[in-house]
mmCIF file of C-alpha atoms in Angstrom:
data_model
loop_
_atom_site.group_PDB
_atom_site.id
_atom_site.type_symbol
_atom_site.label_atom_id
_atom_site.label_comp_id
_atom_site.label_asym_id
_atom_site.label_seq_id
_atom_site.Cartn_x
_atom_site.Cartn_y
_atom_site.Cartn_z
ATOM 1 C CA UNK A 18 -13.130 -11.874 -13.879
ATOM 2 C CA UNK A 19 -9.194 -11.431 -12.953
ATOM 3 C CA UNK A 20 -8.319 -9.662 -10.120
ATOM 4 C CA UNK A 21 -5.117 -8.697 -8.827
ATOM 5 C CA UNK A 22 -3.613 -7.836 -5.173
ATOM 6 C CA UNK A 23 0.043 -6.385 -5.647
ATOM 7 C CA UNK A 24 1.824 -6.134 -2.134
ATOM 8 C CA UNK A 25 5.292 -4.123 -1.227
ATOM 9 C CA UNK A 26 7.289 -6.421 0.456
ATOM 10 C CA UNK A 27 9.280 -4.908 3.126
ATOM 11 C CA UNK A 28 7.050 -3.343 5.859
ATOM 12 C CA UNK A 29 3.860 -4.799 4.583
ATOM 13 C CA UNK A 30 4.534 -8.654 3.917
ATOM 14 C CA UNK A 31 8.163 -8.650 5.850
ATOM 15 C CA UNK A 32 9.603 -7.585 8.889
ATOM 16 C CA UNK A 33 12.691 -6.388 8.516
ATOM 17 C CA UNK A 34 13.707 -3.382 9.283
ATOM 18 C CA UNK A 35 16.723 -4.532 11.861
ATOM 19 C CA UNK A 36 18.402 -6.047 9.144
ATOM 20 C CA UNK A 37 17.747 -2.543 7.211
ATOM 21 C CA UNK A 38 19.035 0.017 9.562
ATOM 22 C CA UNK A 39 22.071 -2.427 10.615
ATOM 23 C CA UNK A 40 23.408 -2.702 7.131
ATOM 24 C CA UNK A 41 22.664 0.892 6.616
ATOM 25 C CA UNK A 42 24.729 2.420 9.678
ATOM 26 C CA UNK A 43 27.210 -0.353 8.676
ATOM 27 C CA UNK A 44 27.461 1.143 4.911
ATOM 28 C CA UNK A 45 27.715 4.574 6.015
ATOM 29 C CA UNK A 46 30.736 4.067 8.475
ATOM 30 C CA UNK A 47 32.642 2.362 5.752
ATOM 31 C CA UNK A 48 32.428 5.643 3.947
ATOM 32 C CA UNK A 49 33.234 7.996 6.829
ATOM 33 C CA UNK A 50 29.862 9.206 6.776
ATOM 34 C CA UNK A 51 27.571 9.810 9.937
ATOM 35 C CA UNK A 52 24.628 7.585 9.954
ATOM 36 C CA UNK A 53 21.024 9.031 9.695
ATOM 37 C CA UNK A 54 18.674 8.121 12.521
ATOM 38 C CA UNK A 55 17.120 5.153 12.408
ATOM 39 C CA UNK A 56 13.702 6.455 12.215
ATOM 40 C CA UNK A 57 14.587 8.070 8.691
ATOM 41 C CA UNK A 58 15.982 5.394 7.587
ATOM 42 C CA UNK A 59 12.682 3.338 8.234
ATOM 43 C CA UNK A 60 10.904 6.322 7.084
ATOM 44 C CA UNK A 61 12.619 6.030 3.752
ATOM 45 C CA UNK A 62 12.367 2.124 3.242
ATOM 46 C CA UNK A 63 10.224 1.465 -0.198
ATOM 47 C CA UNK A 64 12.232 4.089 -2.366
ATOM 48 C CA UNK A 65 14.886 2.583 -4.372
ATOM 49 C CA UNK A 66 18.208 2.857 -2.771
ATOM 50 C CA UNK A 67 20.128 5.993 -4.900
ATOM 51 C CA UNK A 68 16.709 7.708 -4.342
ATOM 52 C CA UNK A 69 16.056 6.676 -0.560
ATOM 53 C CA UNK A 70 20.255 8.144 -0.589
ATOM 54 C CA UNK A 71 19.036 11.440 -1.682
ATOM 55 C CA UNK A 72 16.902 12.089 0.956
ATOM 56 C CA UNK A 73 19.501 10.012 3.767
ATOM 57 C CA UNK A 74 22.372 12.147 2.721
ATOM 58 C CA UNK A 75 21.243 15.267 1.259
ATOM 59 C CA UNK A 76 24.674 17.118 1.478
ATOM 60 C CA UNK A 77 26.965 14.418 0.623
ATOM 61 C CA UNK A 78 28.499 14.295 -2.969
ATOM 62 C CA UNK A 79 26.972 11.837 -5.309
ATOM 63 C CA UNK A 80 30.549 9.604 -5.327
ATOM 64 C CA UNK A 81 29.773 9.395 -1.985
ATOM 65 C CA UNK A 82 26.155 8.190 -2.099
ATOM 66 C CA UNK A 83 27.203 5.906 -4.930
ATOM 67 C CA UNK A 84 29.510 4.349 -1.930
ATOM 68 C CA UNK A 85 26.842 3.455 0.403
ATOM 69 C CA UNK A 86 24.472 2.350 -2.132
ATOM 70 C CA UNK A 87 26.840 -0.113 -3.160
ATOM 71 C CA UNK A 88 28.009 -0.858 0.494
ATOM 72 C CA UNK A 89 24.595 -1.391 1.834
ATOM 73 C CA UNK A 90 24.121 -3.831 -1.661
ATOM 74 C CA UNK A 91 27.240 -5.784 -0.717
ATOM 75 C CA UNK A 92 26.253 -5.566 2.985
ATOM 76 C CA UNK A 93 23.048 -7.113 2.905
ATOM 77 C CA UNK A 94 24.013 -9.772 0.317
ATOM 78 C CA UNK A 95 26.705 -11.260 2.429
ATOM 79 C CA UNK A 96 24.630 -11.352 5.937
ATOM 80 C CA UNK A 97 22.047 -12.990 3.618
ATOM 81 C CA UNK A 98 24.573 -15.421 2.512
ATOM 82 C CA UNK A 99 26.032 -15.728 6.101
ATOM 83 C CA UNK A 100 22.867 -17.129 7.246
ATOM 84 C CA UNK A 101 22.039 -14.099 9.801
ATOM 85 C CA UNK A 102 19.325 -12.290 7.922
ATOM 86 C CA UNK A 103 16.028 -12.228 9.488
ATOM 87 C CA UNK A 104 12.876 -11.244 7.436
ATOM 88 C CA UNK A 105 10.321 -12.897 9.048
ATOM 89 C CA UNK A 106 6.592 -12.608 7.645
ATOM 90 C CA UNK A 107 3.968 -10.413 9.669
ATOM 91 C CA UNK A 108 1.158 -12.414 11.897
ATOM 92 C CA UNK A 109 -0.866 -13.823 9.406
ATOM 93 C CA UNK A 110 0.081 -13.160 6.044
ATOM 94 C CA UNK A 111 0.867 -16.410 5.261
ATOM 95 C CA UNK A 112 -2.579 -17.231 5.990
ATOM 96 C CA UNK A 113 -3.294 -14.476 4.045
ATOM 97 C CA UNK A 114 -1.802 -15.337 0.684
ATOM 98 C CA UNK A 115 -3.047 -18.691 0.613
ATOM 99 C CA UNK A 116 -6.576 -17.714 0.979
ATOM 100 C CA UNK A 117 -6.182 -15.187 -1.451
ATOM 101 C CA UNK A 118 -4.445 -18.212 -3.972
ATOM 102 C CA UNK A 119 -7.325 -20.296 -2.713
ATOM 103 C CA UNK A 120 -9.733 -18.108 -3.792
ATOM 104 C CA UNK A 121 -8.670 -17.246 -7.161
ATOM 105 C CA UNK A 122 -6.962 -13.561 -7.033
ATOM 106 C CA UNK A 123 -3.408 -13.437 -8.717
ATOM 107 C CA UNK A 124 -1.147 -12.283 -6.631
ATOM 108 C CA UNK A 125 1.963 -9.526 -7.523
ATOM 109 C CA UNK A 126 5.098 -7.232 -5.911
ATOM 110 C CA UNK A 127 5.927 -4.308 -6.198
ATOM 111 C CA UNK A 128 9.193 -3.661 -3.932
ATOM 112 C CA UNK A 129 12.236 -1.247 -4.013
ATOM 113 C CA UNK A 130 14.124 -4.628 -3.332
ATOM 114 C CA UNK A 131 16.587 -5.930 -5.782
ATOM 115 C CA UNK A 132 15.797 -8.814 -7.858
ATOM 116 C CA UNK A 133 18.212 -11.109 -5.532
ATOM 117 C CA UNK A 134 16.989 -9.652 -2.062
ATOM 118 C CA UNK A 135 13.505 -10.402 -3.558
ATOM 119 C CA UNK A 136 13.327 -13.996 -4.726
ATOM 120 C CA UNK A 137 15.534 -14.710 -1.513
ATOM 121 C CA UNK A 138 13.244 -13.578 0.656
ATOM 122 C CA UNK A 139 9.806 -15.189 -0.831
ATOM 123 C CA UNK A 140 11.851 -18.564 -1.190
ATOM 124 C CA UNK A 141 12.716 -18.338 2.650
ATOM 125 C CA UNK A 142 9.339 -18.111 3.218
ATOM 126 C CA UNK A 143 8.463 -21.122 0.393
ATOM 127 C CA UNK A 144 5.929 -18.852 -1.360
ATOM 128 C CA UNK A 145 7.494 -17.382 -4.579
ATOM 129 C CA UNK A 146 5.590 -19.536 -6.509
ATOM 130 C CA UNK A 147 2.244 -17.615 -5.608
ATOM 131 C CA UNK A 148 3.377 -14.552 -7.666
ATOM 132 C CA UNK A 149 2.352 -14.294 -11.139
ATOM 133 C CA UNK A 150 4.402 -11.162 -11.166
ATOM 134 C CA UNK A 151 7.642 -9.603 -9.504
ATOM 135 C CA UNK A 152 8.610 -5.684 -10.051
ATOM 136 C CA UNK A 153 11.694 -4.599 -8.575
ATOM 137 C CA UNK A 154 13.860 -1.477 -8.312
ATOM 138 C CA UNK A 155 16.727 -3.269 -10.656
ATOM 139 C CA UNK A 156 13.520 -2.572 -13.458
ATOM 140 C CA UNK A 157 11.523 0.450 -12.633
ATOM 141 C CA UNK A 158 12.246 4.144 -11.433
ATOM 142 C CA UNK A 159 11.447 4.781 -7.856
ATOM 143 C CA UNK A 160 7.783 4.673 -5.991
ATOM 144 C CA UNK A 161 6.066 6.615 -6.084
ATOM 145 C CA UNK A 162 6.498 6.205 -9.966
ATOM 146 C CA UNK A 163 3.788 3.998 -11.212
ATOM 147 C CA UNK A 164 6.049 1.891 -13.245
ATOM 148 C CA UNK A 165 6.116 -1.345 -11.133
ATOM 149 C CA UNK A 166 2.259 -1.293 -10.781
ATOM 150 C CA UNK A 167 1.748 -1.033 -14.530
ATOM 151 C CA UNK A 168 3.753 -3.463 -14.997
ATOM 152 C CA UNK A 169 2.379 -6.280 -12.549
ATOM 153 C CA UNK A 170 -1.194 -5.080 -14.321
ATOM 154 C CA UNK A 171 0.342 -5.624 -17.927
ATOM 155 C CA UNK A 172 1.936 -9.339 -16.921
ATOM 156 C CA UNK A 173 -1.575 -10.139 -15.014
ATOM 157 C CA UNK A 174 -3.506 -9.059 -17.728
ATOM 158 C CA UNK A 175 -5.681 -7.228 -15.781
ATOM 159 C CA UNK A 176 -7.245 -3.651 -15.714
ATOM 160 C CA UNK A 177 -6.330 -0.829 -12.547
ATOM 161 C CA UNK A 178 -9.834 -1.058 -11.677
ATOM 162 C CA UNK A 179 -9.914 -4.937 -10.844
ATOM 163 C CA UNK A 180 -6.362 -4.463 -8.823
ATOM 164 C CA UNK A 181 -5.738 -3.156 -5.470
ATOM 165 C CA UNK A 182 -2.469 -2.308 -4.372
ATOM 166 C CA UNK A 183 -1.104 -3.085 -0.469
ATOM 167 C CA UNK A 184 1.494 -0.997 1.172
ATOM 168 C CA UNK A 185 2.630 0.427 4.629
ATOM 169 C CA UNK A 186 4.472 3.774 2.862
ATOM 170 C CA UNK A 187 2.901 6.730 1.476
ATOM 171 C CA UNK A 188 4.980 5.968 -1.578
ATOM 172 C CA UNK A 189 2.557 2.677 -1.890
ATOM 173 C CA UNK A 190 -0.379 4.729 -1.933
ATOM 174 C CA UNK A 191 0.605 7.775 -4.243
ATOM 175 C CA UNK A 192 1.852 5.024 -6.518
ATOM 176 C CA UNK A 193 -1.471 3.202 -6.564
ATOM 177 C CA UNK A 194 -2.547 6.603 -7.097
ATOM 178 C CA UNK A 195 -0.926 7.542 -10.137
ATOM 179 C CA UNK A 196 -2.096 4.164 -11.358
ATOM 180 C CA UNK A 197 -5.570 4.636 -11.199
ATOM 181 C CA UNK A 198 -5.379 1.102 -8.716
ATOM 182 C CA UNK A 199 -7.364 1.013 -5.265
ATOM 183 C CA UNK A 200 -4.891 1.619 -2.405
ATOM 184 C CA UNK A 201 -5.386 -0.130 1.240
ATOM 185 C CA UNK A 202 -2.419 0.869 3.830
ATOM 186 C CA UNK A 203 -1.295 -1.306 6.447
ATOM 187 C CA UNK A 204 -0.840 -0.536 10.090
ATOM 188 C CA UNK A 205 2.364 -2.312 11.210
ATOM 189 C CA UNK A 206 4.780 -1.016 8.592
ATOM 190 C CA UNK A 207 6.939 2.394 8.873
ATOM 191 C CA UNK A 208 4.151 4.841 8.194
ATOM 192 C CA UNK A 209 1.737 6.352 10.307
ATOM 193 C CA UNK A 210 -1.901 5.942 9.241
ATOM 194 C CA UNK A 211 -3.118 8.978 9.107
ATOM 195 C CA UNK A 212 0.273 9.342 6.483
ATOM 196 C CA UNK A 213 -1.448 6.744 4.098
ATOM 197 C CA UNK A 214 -4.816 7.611 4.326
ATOM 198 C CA UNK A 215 -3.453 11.880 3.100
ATOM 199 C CA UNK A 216 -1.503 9.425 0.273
ATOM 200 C CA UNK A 217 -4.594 8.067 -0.842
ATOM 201 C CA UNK A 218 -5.687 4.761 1.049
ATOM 202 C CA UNK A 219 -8.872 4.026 1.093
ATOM 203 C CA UNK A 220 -8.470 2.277 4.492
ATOM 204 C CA UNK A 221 -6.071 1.318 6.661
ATOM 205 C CA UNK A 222 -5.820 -2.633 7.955
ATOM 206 C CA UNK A 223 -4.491 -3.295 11.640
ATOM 207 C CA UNK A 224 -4.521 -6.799 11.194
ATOM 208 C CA UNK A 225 -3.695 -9.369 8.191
ATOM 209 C CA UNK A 226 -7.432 -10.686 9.286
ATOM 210 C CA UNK A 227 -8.662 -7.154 8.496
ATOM 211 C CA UNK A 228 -6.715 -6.682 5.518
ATOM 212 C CA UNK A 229 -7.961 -9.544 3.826
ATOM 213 C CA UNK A 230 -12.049 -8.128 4.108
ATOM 214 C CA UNK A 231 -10.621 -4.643 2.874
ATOM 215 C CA UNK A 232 -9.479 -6.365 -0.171
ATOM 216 C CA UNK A 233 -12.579 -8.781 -0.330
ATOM 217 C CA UNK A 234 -14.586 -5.791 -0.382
ATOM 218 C CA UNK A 235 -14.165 -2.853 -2.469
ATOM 219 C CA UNK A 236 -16.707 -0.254 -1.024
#
């Protein structure tokens, strides 16, 4: 039987939010606009950028969200290029995905990432190559839209009820949702867990160690 585990990237198999909220202050001063809080802006991370925009900057015009979006896109490509960008993996996902590989399960994202930000960050980390499948925002509407997931099931060639989808966002879940896919939530992203659970998660993992027996065992 094939089984699939899709993950979100950012919040879930990634840290990095610094690099997130730095690029995002930086792209709204170099429009004139005032910053959100930080905390929204984590709050918002998983959405696709013009989306995640809408919420960020409600009563700006859309010329001027188009300006950030594209700031925060040339932003974070040239600290990635500089050398200076920091996305380090959580405490024992690493571990994690090569049990998982080990053991047979095809592996999948789902991430509001770009294509780029996405394959740049799994080859830092030297694991790309145990993804059958990669959905990004340059592809697919928004999460919670179920889009991505479908996808990942259609290139894994496997059915929503042998797939489990892994998130830190209430956006992960509702997508998983929508989906028809079993949804676990993950403590040390930028959701609360009681948020995820109210989404749809069927549990909520505090460690990678804990994670992996959630997804080993689907009661």
């Amino acid at each position: 039987m094939s089984r699939l585990v899709v993950f979100d990237c950012d919040g879930t198999l990634v840290d990095g939010q610094a690099a997130i909220c730095q690029t995002m202050e930086a792209a709204f001063a170099s429009t004139g606009l005032v910053a959100p809080e930080r905390k929204m802006v984590r709050r918002m991370v998983g959405l696709s950028l013009p989306y995640a925009l809408r919420e960020l900057a409600p009563d700006a015009s859309d010329e001027q969200r188009h300006a950030v979006v594209e700031a925060y896109k040339t932003g974070f490509r040239d600290l990635r290029l500089s050398g200076a960008l920091r996305e380090p993996l959580y405490d024992g996902i690493a571990g994690l995905i090569d049990e998982l590989s080990g053991e047979g399960w095809q592996l999948a994202v789902a991430t509001g990432k770009s294509d780029r930000g996405l394959h740049a960050c799994l080859d830092t980390h030297g694991i790309r190559h145990r993804f059958v499948s990669l959905q990004t925002a340059d592809r697919h509407p928004s999460k919670p839209h179920p889009a991505m997931l479908e996808a990942a099931l259609f290139e894994a060639a496997v059915q929503p009820g042998d797939a489990v989808m892994i998130g830190d966002t209430s956006f992960d879940m509702e997508m998983a949702v929508a989906a028809g896919v079993r949804a676990i939530g993950v403590a040390w992203g930028y959701h609360e867990a009681h948020e995820l659970r109210e989404a749809g998660a069927v549990a909520v993992a505090e460690t990678a160690e804990e994670l992996g027996e959630l997804i080993r065992d689907p009661a």
